[in-house]
Coordinates of C-alpha atoms in Angstrom, one line a residue:
Chain A
M18 CA 127.0 95.0 88.9
S19 CA 123.7 93.5 88.1
A20 CA 125.3 90.1 87.6
G21 CA 127.0 90.3 91.0
G22 CA 129.4 92.5 92.8
P23 CA 132.5 94.0 91.4
L24 CA 134.5 91.3 93.1
Y25 CA 132.0 88.4 92.8
V26 CA 133.4 85.3 91.2
P27 CA 130.6 82.8 90.3
G28 CA 131.1 79.3 91.5
G29 CA 129.7 76.3 93.4
S30 CA 132.4 75.7 95.9
P31 CA 131.5 74.8 99.5
V32 CA 132.4 78.4 100.5
H33 CA 130.0 79.8 97.9
R34 CA 127.3 77.6 99.1
L35 CA 127.5 78.6 102.8
P36 CA 124.7 80.8 104.0
P37 CA 125.8 84.5 103.8
Q38 CA 125.1 85.3 107.5
C39 CA 127.5 82.6 108.5
K40 CA 130.2 84.0 106.2
L41 CA 129.6 87.5 107.4
L42 CA 130.0 86.7 111.0
A43 CA 133.0 84.4 110.4
V44 CA 134.9 87.2 108.5
L45 CA 134.0 89.7 111.2
A46 CA 135.1 87.4 114.0
F47 CA 138.3 86.6 112.1
A48 CA 139.1 90.2 111.6
I49 CA 138.6 91.0 115.3
V50 CA 140.9 88.1 116.3
V51 CA 143.5 89.4 113.9
V52 CA 143.3 93.0 115.2
A53 CA 143.5 91.8 118.8
T54 CA 146.7 89.7 118.2
P55 CA 149.9 91.4 119.6
R56 CA 152.1 92.5 116.8
E57 CA 155.2 90.7 118.1
W58 CA 153.7 87.3 117.2
F59 CA 155.1 86.9 113.7
W60 CA 154.2 83.2 113.6
A61 CA 150.6 83.9 114.4
F62 CA 150.2 86.2 111.4
G63 CA 151.8 83.5 109.2
L64 CA 149.3 81.0 110.5
Y65 CA 146.4 83.4 109.8
A66 CA 147.6 83.9 106.3
G67 CA 147.8 80.2 105.9
L68 CA 144.2 79.9 107.0
L69 CA 143.1 82.4 104.5
A70 CA 145.0 80.7 101.8
A71 CA 143.2 77.4 102.7
V72 CA 139.9 79.2 102.4
A73 CA 140.9 80.7 99.0
A74 CA 141.9 77.2 97.8
V75 CA 138.6 75.7 98.9
A76 CA 136.7 78.5 97.3
R77 CA 138.8 78.2 94.1
I78 CA 139.6 81.9 94.0
R79 CA 142.8 82.6 92.1
P80 CA 145.6 84.5 93.9
G81 CA 145.7 87.0 91.0
H82 CA 142.1 88.0 91.7
I83 CA 142.9 88.8 95.3
L84 CA 146.2 90.5 94.5
R85 CA 144.6 92.8 91.9
R86 CA 142.0 93.9 94.4
M87 CA 144.5 94.6 97.1
V88 CA 145.4 97.8 95.3
I89 CA 142.7 99.4 97.5
E90 CA 145.2 99.2 100.4
V91 CA 147.9 101.3 98.7
P92 CA 147.2 104.7 100.4
F93 CA 147.6 103.2 103.8
V94 CA 150.6 101.3 102.8
L95 CA 152.2 104.6 102.0
F96 CA 151.2 105.9 105.4
A97 CA 152.7 102.8 107.0
F98 CA 156.0 103.5 105.3
L99 CA 155.9 107.0 106.5
V100 CA 155.4 106.1 110.2
P101 CA 158.9 104.9 110.9
V102 CA 160.3 108.1 109.4
V103 CA 158.3 110.5 111.4
G104 CA 157.7 108.3 114.5
T105 CA 159.2 109.1 117.9
G106 CA 161.2 107.1 120.3
E107 CA 164.4 105.0 120.0
R108 CA 165.9 105.2 116.5
T109 CA 167.9 102.8 114.5
V110 CA 169.7 103.1 111.2
L111 CA 168.5 101.0 108.3
L112 CA 169.7 101.3 104.7
G113 CA 171.1 104.7 105.6
L114 CA 167.8 106.0 107.0
S115 CA 167.3 106.9 110.6
L116 CA 164.1 105.1 111.6
S117 CA 162.1 105.0 114.8
V118 CA 162.0 101.5 116.3
P119 CA 158.4 101.8 117.6
G120 CA 157.5 103.3 114.3
L121 CA 158.8 100.2 112.5
W122 CA 156.7 98.0 114.8
A123 CA 153.7 100.2 114.1
A124 CA 154.2 100.0 110.3
W125 CA 154.5 96.2 110.5
N126 CA 151.4 96.1 112.6
I127 CA 149.3 98.1 110.2
L128 CA 150.6 96.3 107.1
A129 CA 150.1 92.8 108.5
K130 CA 146.6 93.4 109.9
A131 CA 145.3 95.5 107.1
T132 CA 146.5 92.9 104.5
L133 CA 144.9 90.1 106.4
G134 CA 141.6 92.1 106.8
V135 CA 141.5 93.1 103.2
T136 CA 142.1 89.5 102.1
A137 CA 139.3 88.2 104.2
S138 CA 137.0 90.9 102.9
I139 CA 137.9 90.1 99.3
L140 CA 137.3 86.4 99.9
L141 CA 133.8 87.2 101.4
A142 CA 132.9 89.6 98.5
S143 CA 134.2 87.1 95.9
T144 CA 132.1 84.2 97.1
T145 CA 128.9 86.0 98.1
E146 CA 126.4 87.7 95.8
P147 CA 125.6 91.3 96.9
R148 CA 121.9 90.5 97.3
D149 CA 122.6 87.4 99.4
M150 CA 125.0 89.4 101.5
L151 CA 122.3 91.9 102.4
V152 CA 119.8 89.0 103.2
G153 CA 122.5 87.6 105.5
A154 CA 122.8 91.0 107.2
Q155 CA 119.1 91.0 107.6
R156 CA 119.2 87.5 109.2
L157 CA 121.8 88.9 111.6
R158 CA 119.2 91.4 112.8
V159 CA 120.6 94.4 111.1
P160 CA 117.7 96.9 111.0
D161 CA 115.3 96.2 108.2
L162 CA 115.3 99.8 107.0
L163 CA 119.1 99.9 106.7
V164 CA 119.1 96.7 104.7
Q165 CA 116.4 98.1 102.4
I166 CA 118.3 101.3 101.9
A167 CA 121.4 99.3 101.0
M168 CA 119.4 97.1 98.6
F169 CA 118.0 100.2 96.8
M170 CA 121.4 101.7 96.6
L171 CA 122.9 98.5 95.1
R172 CA 120.0 98.2 92.7
Y173 CA 120.1 101.7 91.4
L174 CA 123.9 102.3 91.6
D175 CA 124.4 101.2 88.0
V176 CA 121.6 103.6 86.9
I177 CA 123.1 106.6 88.6
M178 CA 126.6 105.7 87.5
D179 CA 125.4 105.4 83.9
E180 CA 123.7 108.8 84.3
M181 CA 126.9 110.3 85.4
R182 CA 128.8 108.6 82.6
R183 CA 126.4 110.0 80.0
M184 CA 126.9 113.5 81.4
R185 CA 130.7 113.1 81.3
V186 CA 130.5 111.8 77.7
A187 CA 128.3 114.8 76.9
R188 CA 130.8 117.2 78.5
E189 CA 133.8 115.6 76.8
S190 CA 132.2 115.5 73.4
R191 CA 131.8 119.2 73.6
G192 CA 135.5 119.6 74.2
F193 CA 135.4 120.0 78.0
R194 CA 138.2 118.7 80.2
A195 CA 138.5 119.7 83.9
R196 CA 142.0 121.2 84.0
D197 CA 142.1 123.7 86.8
V198 CA 140.0 125.4 89.5
R199 CA 138.1 127.5 87.1
H200 CA 136.4 124.4 85.8
I201 CA 134.9 123.5 89.1
P202 CA 131.6 125.2 88.4
V203 CA 130.9 122.9 85.5
I204 CA 131.6 119.8 87.6
A205 CA 129.4 121.2 90.4
R206 CA 126.5 121.9 88.0
S207 CA 126.9 118.3 86.8
A208 CA 126.7 117.1 90.4
G209 CA 123.6 119.3 91.0
A210 CA 121.9 117.8 87.9
L211 CA 122.9 114.3 89.0
F212 CA 121.3 115.0 92.5
I213 CA 118.1 116.2 91.0
R214 CA 117.9 113.3 88.6
S215 CA 118.6 110.8 91.5
Y216 CA 116.1 112.4 93.8
E217 CA 113.4 112.5 91.2
R218 CA 114.1 109.0 90.2
G219 CA 113.7 108.0 93.8
E220 CA 110.3 109.6 93.9
R221 CA 109.3 107.8 90.8
V222 CA 110.6 104.5 92.1
H223 CA 108.7 105.0 95.3
L224 CA 105.4 105.8 93.5
A225 CA 105.9 102.8 91.2
M226 CA 106.4 100.6 94.2
L227 CA 103.4 102.0 96.0
S228 CA 101.2 101.2 93.0
R229 CA 102.5 97.6 93.2
G230 CA 101.5 97.3 96.8
Y231 CA 104.6 98.3 98.7
A232 CA 103.8 99.0 102.3
G233 CA 107.2 99.6 103.8
R234 CA 108.6 96.0 103.7
M235 CA 110.1 94.0 101.0
P236 CA 108.7 90.5 100.6
M237 CA 111.0 87.9 102.1
T238 CA 112.0 85.4 99.5
H239 CA 115.2 84.0 101.0
A240 CA 115.9 80.6 102.4
G241 CA 115.4 79.5 106.0
P242 CA 117.9 79.8 108.8
A243 CA 121.3 78.2 108.5
T244 CA 121.8 74.7 110.0
A245 CA 124.2 74.0 112.8
G246 CA 126.5 72.2 110.4
Q247 CA 126.7 75.3 108.2
W248 CA 127.5 77.5 111.1
G249 CA 130.2 75.0 112.2
T250 CA 131.8 75.0 108.8
A251 CA 131.8 78.8 108.5
L252 CA 133.0 79.4 112.0
A253 CA 135.9 77.0 111.5
L254 CA 137.9 79.9 110.2
P255 CA 137.6 82.3 113.2
L256 CA 137.8 79.4 115.6
A257 CA 141.0 78.2 114.1
A258 CA 142.3 81.8 114.3
L259 CA 141.1 82.0 117.9
A260 CA 143.0 78.7 118.6
V261 CA 146.2 80.3 117.2
F262 CA 145.6 83.4 119.4
L263 CA 145.0 81.4 122.6
S264 CA 148.0 79.2 122.0
G265 CA 150.0 82.3 122.0
L266 CA 148.6 83.3 125.4
L267 CA 149.6 79.9 126.9
P268 CA 152.6 80.1 129.2
G269 CA 155.7 78.5 127.7
S270 CA 154.5 79.0 124.1
V271 CA 156.7 79.9 121.2
L272 CA 157.3 83.3 122.7
Chain B
M20 CA 140.5 107.7 103.3
H21 CA 138.9 104.4 104.3
V22 CA 140.7 103.1 107.4
P23 CA 141.7 99.5 107.0
D24 CA 141.9 96.8 109.7
G25 CA 144.8 97.0 112.1
F26 CA 145.0 100.8 112.2
F27 CA 143.3 101.0 115.5
T28 CA 143.4 98.7 118.5
A29 CA 140.5 96.3 118.9
A30 CA 139.1 98.3 121.9
V31 CA 138.9 101.5 119.9
S32 CA 137.5 99.7 116.9
I33 CA 134.7 98.2 118.9
S34 CA 133.9 101.3 120.8
A35 CA 133.7 103.3 117.6
G36 CA 131.5 100.6 116.2
A37 CA 129.1 101.0 119.2
V38 CA 129.1 104.8 118.7
A39 CA 128.4 104.4 115.0
A40 CA 125.6 101.9 115.7
A41 CA 124.0 104.3 118.1
G42 CA 124.4 107.2 115.6
V43 CA 122.8 105.2 112.8
A44 CA 120.0 104.1 115.1
V45 CA 119.2 107.7 115.9
C46 CA 119.3 108.6 112.2
L47 CA 117.0 105.7 111.3
R48 CA 114.4 107.3 113.5
G49 CA 115.1 110.8 112.3
A50 CA 115.2 110.0 108.6
R51 CA 111.6 108.7 108.9
R52 CA 110.6 112.1 110.0
E53 CA 112.5 113.7 107.1
L54 CA 111.2 111.4 104.4
D55 CA 108.0 109.9 105.8
D56 CA 107.4 106.4 104.3
R57 CA 109.7 107.1 101.4
T58 CA 112.8 106.5 103.6
A59 CA 114.0 103.3 102.0
P60 CA 113.9 104.3 98.3
M61 CA 114.9 107.9 98.8
A62 CA 117.8 107.2 101.1
G63 CA 118.9 104.4 98.8
L64 CA 118.9 106.7 95.8
V65 CA 120.7 109.4 97.7
A66 CA 123.3 106.9 98.8
A67 CA 123.8 105.9 95.2
F68 CA 124.2 109.6 94.4
V69 CA 126.8 110.1 97.1
F70 CA 128.7 107.0 95.9
A71 CA 128.6 108.4 92.3
V72 CA 129.6 111.9 93.4
Q73 CA 132.6 110.5 95.3
M74 CA 133.9 109.3 92.0
L75 CA 133.6 112.8 90.5
N76 CA 137.2 114.0 90.5
F77 CA 137.7 117.7 90.5
P78 CA 141.0 119.6 89.8
V79 CA 142.5 121.1 93.0
A80 CA 145.8 122.6 91.8
A81 CA 148.0 122.0 88.8
G82 CA 147.9 118.3 88.1
T83 CA 146.3 117.0 91.3
S84 CA 142.7 116.3 91.8
G85 CA 140.5 115.4 94.7
H86 CA 137.1 113.9 95.3
L87 CA 134.2 114.8 97.5
L88 CA 133.6 113.3 100.9
G89 CA 130.1 114.4 100.5
G90 CA 129.0 114.5 104.1
A91 CA 128.1 118.2 104.3
L92 CA 126.6 118.1 100.8
A93 CA 124.3 115.2 101.7
A94 CA 123.3 116.9 104.9
I95 CA 122.4 120.2 103.2
L96 CA 120.6 118.5 100.3
V97 CA 118.6 115.9 102.1
G98 CA 118.9 116.7 105.8
P99 CA 121.3 115.5 108.4
Y100 CA 119.6 112.2 109.3
T101 CA 119.2 111.0 105.8
G102 CA 122.7 112.3 105.1
V103 CA 124.3 110.1 107.8
L104 CA 122.2 107.1 106.7
A105 CA 123.2 107.6 103.0
I106 CA 126.9 107.9 103.9
A107 CA 126.8 105.0 106.3
V108 CA 125.2 102.8 103.7
V109 CA 127.8 103.8 101.2
L110 CA 130.6 102.9 103.6
V111 CA 128.9 99.5 104.4
V112 CA 128.6 98.7 100.8
Q113 CA 132.2 99.7 100.1
A114 CA 133.4 97.6 103.0
L115 CA 131.3 94.5 102.1
F116 CA 131.4 94.5 98.3
F117 CA 134.5 96.4 97.4
A118 CA 136.7 95.4 100.3
D119 CA 137.4 99.1 100.8
G120 CA 137.9 99.8 104.4
G121 CA 138.2 97.1 107.1
L122 CA 135.2 95.3 108.6
T123 CA 136.5 96.0 112.1
A124 CA 137.2 99.6 111.1
L125 CA 133.7 100.1 109.7
G126 CA 132.6 101.8 112.9
V127 CA 135.6 104.2 112.8
N128 CA 134.9 105.0 109.2
I129 CA 131.2 105.7 109.8
V130 CA 132.1 107.9 112.7
L131 CA 134.7 109.8 110.8
M132 CA 133.1 110.2 107.4
G133 CA 129.4 110.0 108.3
L134 CA 128.7 111.3 111.8
V135 CA 131.5 113.9 112.1
T136 CA 131.3 115.4 108.6
V137 CA 127.5 115.6 108.7
L138 CA 127.2 116.9 112.3
V139 CA 129.9 119.5 111.9
G140 CA 128.7 120.4 108.4
W141 CA 125.1 120.7 109.5
A142 CA 125.9 122.7 112.7
V143 CA 128.0 125.2 110.7
F144 CA 125.3 125.4 108.1
R145 CA 122.6 126.2 110.6
L146 CA 124.8 128.8 112.3
V147 CA 125.7 130.6 109.2
T148 CA 122.2 130.5 107.7
R149 CA 120.9 132.0 110.9
V150 CA 123.3 134.9 110.7
A151 CA 122.9 135.3 106.9
P152 CA 119.5 134.2 105.7
G153 CA 118.6 134.2 102.0
R154 CA 119.9 132.4 99.0
G155 CA 123.4 133.9 99.2
G156 CA 123.5 132.9 102.9
V157 CA 122.7 129.3 101.9
T158 CA 125.5 129.2 99.4
A159 CA 128.0 130.8 101.8
A160 CA 126.8 128.5 104.6
S161 CA 127.3 125.4 102.3
F162 CA 130.9 126.6 101.6
A163 CA 131.7 127.1 105.3
A164 CA 130.0 123.8 106.3
A165 CA 131.9 121.7 103.8
L166 CA 135.2 123.6 104.4
L167 CA 135.1 122.9 108.1
S168 CA 133.7 119.4 108.0
V169 CA 136.8 118.0 106.3
P170 CA 139.4 119.2 108.8
A171 CA 137.0 118.3 111.6
S172 CA 137.0 114.8 110.3
A173 CA 140.8 114.8 110.1
L174 CA 141.1 116.0 113.6
V175 CA 138.8 113.3 115.0
F176 CA 140.9 110.8 113.1
T177 CA 144.0 112.2 114.8
L178 CA 142.2 112.1 118.1
L179 CA 141.2 108.4 117.7
F180 CA 144.7 107.6 116.4
W181 CA 146.2 109.1 119.5
L182 CA 143.7 107.2 121.7
G183 CA 144.1 103.8 120.1
G184 CA 146.3 104.1 117.1
T185 CA 149.1 101.7 116.8
A186 CA 151.9 104.1 115.9
P187 CA 154.0 106.4 118.1
I188 CA 153.5 109.8 116.7
E189 CA 153.6 113.3 118.2
I190 CA 149.9 114.1 118.5
G191 CA 150.5 117.8 118.1
T192 CA 152.5 117.5 114.8
V193 CA 150.0 115.0 113.4
A194 CA 147.1 117.3 114.3
A195 CA 148.8 120.3 112.7
A196 CA 149.8 118.4 109.5
M197 CA 146.4 116.8 109.2
T198 CA 144.6 120.0 109.7
G199 CA 146.8 121.9 107.2
V200 CA 146.3 119.3 104.4
H201 CA 142.7 118.9 105.1
V202 CA 141.9 122.6 105.1
L203 CA 143.3 122.7 101.6
I204 CA 141.1 119.7 100.6
G205 CA 138.2 121.4 102.5
I206 CA 138.5 124.4 100.3
G207 CA 137.9 122.3 97.2
E208 CA 135.1 120.4 99.0
G209 CA 133.6 123.7 100.0
L210 CA 133.7 125.2 96.5
I211 CA 132.1 122.1 94.9
T212 CA 129.5 121.8 97.7
A213 CA 128.5 125.5 97.5
L214 CA 128.3 125.5 93.7
T215 CA 126.3 122.2 93.7
V216 CA 123.9 123.5 96.2
G217 CA 123.6 126.7 94.2
A218 CA 122.9 124.7 91.0
V219 CA 120.1 122.7 92.7
L220 CA 118.7 125.8 94.3
A221 CA 118.4 127.4 90.9
V222 CA 116.4 124.5 89.4
R223 CA 114.6 122.8 92.2
P224 CA 114.9 125.0 95.3
D225 CA 112.3 122.8 97.0
L226 CA 114.7 119.9 97.0
V227 CA 117.3 121.6 99.1
H228 CA 116.5 120.5 102.7
G229 CA 118.7 123.2 104.1
A230 CA 116.9 126.0 102.3
R231 CA 113.3 125.0 103.2
G232 CA 112.8 128.2 105.1
L233 CA 113.5 130.2 102.0
A234 CA 110.4 129.2 100.1
R235 CA 108.0 132.1 99.6
P236 CA 104.8 131.7 101.7
L237 CA 101.7 130.6 99.8
V238 CA 99.5 133.6 99.1
L239 CA 95.8 132.9 98.2
R240 CA 94.1 135.6 96.2
D241 CA 90.3 135.6 95.9
A242 CA 88.2 137.3 93.2
D243 CA 88.4 140.8 94.5
G244 CA 92.2 140.7 94.8
T245 CA 92.7 140.5 98.5
G246 CA 95.4 138.1 99.4
T247 CA 95.7 135.9 102.4
V248 CA 99.0 134.4 103.4
V249 CA 98.8 130.8 104.4
Q250 CA 100.9 130.4 107.4
G251 CA 103.0 127.3 107.5
A252 CA 101.8 125.3 104.5
P253 CA 100.6 121.9 105.7
E254 CA 103.2 119.1 105.5
P255 CA 102.1 116.3 103.2
T256 CA 101.1 113.6 105.7
G257 CA 101.5 109.9 105.1
T258 CA 98.5 109.7 102.8
G259 CA 99.4 112.9 101.0
A260 CA 102.8 111.6 100.1
R261 CA 101.2 108.3 99.2
T262 CA 99.1 109.9 96.5
G263 CA 102.2 111.3 95.1
A264 CA 102.6 114.8 96.4
R265 CA 105.8 116.1 94.9
T266 CA 108.3 117.5 97.4
G267 CA 107.4 120.8 95.9
A268 CA 104.5 120.9 98.4
R269 CA 106.8 120.7 101.3
T270 CA 107.5 124.4 101.7
G271 CA 106.7 124.8 105.3
A272 CA 109.6 125.4 107.6
R273 CA 109.2 122.4 109.7
T274 CA 112.2 123.0 111.9
G275 CA 111.0 123.8 115.3
A276 CA 112.8 126.4 117.4
A277 CA 114.5 123.7 119.4
R278 CA 116.8 122.0 116.9
P279 CA 118.8 125.0 115.7
F280 CA 119.3 126.0 119.3
V281 CA 120.5 122.5 120.2
L282 CA 122.8 122.4 117.3
A283 CA 124.2 125.9 118.0
A284 CA 124.7 124.9 121.6
L285 CA 126.4 121.7 120.6
G286 CA 128.7 123.6 118.3
L287 CA 129.6 126.2 120.8
T288 CA 130.2 123.6 123.5
L289 CA 132.6 121.7 121.3
L290 CA 134.3 124.9 120.3
L291 CA 134.7 125.9 123.9
A292 CA 135.8 122.5 125.0
G293 CA 138.1 121.9 122.1
V294 CA 139.6 125.2 121.1
V295 CA 139.2 127.7 123.9
S296 CA 140.6 125.4 126.5
F297 CA 143.8 125.4 124.4
F298 CA 144.2 129.0 125.6
A299 CA 142.9 128.5 129.0
S300 CA 144.7 130.7 131.5
P301 CA 147.2 128.7 133.5
D302 CA 145.9 129.6 136.9
P303 CA 145.7 126.6 139.3
D304 CA 142.0 126.6 139.4
G305 CA 141.7 125.9 135.7
L306 CA 144.4 123.3 135.8
E307 CA 142.9 121.6 138.8
S308 CA 139.5 121.3 137.3
V309 CA 141.0 120.0 134.1
A310 CA 143.0 117.4 136.0
E311 CA 139.9 116.4 137.8
E312 CA 138.1 116.1 134.5
Q313 CA 140.8 114.0 133.1
G314 CA 140.9 111.8 136.1
F315 CA 137.2 111.3 135.8
L316 CA 137.5 110.6 132.1
G317 CA 140.2 108.1 132.6
Q318 CA 138.3 106.2 135.2
A319 CA 135.0 106.4 133.4
T320 CA 136.3 104.9 130.2
D321 CA 139.0 102.5 131.5
H322 CA 136.9 99.5 130.5
L323 CA 136.4 100.9 127.0
F324 CA 139.8 102.0 126.1
G325 CA 142.5 99.7 127.5
G326 CA 145.4 102.0 127.0
W327 CA 143.8 105.4 127.8
P328 CA 146.8 107.7 127.6
L329 CA 145.2 110.8 129.1
G330 CA 147.1 110.2 132.4
D331 CA 150.4 110.3 130.7
Y332 CA 149.5 113.5 129.0
G333 CA 148.2 115.3 132.1
E334 CA 151.3 117.4 132.4
V335 CA 151.8 118.1 128.7
G336 CA 149.3 120.9 128.7
G337 CA 147.5 122.6 125.8
I338 CA 146.4 120.1 123.2
P339 CA 145.4 117.1 125.3
V340 CA 143.4 119.4 127.5
G341 CA 141.3 120.5 124.6
V342 CA 141.1 117.0 123.3
A343 CA 140.0 115.7 126.6
G344 CA 137.3 118.4 126.7
V345 CA 136.0 117.3 123.3
I346 CA 136.0 113.7 124.3
G347 CA 134.1 114.5 127.4
V348 CA 131.5 116.5 125.6
A349 CA 131.2 113.9 122.8
L350 CA 130.9 111.0 125.3
T351 CA 128.4 112.8 127.4
L352 CA 126.3 113.8 124.5
L353 CA 126.4 110.3 123.0
V354 CA 125.4 108.6 126.3
A355 CA 122.7 111.2 126.9
A356 CA 121.3 110.8 123.4
A357 CA 121.4 107.1 123.6
V358 CA 119.6 107.2 127.0
A359 CA 117.0 109.7 125.7
Y360 CA 116.3 107.6 122.7
A361 CA 116.1 104.4 124.6
A362 CA 113.8 106.0 127.1
R363 CA 111.4 107.3 124.5
G364 CA 108.3 105.2 123.8
R365 CA 109.0 102.9 120.9
D366 CA 107.1 103.7 117.8
R367 CA 105.1 100.6 117.2
T368 CA 103.7 101.5 113.8
K369 CA 106.3 99.8 111.6
V370 CA 106.8 101.6 108.4

């Protein structure tokens, strides 16, 4: 992860170059507009998807990259498929199954909005380096301490994961494989050892930082505030989504 | 179980976000007390640990495996404030860099997996350790805390889903199903948590925040063999920690008498509001007061939750009554805590 996030795709597109705080706010605003959209507006969700596709094209993110990452959604897709079966209310018969009509609406609602949200998040994570993202969060007045904690976590995540992997390799090279409940104590002892190592490393890191003059704040090395033009570019996405949403509210619209 | 976008209505997502922000703000203050000036590096490393441990799969039954939520474990090992912070940061990082969990659902996720698991876990842990002190007590308390924290989180999810979920599901059946499944998951979580805490206790008992009272008092012996017990070993102050005092020095039981009491009271209130009211006797007095409470609740929160369904459920009886009680308690506590923290003098010494 040191070379970027698990999703980060290096590039120099206009989307990559936007200040992170603008992108963060844009994605959040977009997600809120999507969540607030009534589920009956099929056309609106189509337009939202079109907007995201346009952003992906500008950012030169391949569709395969996004699709592969959408696996994260799978557990909730399963839940969404379950809702029409167990839901209450008026029922209809579809493909030989008795399904609840409000349940079907709910499943569509979850699927559409979750997919749009995940896609927007993937686009954000693919075009922004983790460190920049946290600097952006700092510029958005997220508490300093919280940003620092997240930075430390990101910086040492690899170290801790490597520690865990070494312990797993050590276990497996001695013929251990967790098969049933009786093996839980071994896993738990590994977790305990991992905690002690993480905690002691934290203490060492802290002392090392103190000896280098750390006084509770990290030096600010990031660029200045975003220009109005950059804000305008970034907010084009949520504003376009908002325009779609408002046009649905107009009397005599498609509905 | 990271909730994605679109699972909850915008109103619930935003209110949960406000609750999560308030909770994290409270914990930012509290964690400074738990960790002095080491907050940022220590909480960061603990967050990395939680993230790693969530990837540690353990076998549940033949063939299936589960992974830890880690809320109760973090609370017991590093204290509730740092625990909430670590889990909140893990969830933020997962949402921002792994696209795991929706951005609008971040508040819901922090409330469910951070605040609820840590609060319930820590409250149960304190209650059990008060009843059964000692090393065995800590292990048993860890088991109970982790076991209960998981179904509690599932129940709050069900509650939120009923308030602002987007699917028409019988609240009672969902609650029953969720609790059943999550009690099973909770047993696994409890086992792992108890054994992990036990393993840390065996090697570095001073690192287990929940077992601080267990450390043997410091006895000073002079030349002629008379020993004096040092009452309440001094906490390493800022400068002490700066010069690198290991946490081994932090043996003093810092917890004042107030906190366990508050937590016990909180747990009891929630229990009474949530569970006992299920079995409330059906005499008109009880019903009347409940109806009043519901009316009040509905009015008080109309601006927050557009489609507050409490009114519809007024006649249904049992479950919504308990649920309403819990909501009332939770809202009251949150508002009270927020006001109390806002009213306190702000600490100007920036760490």
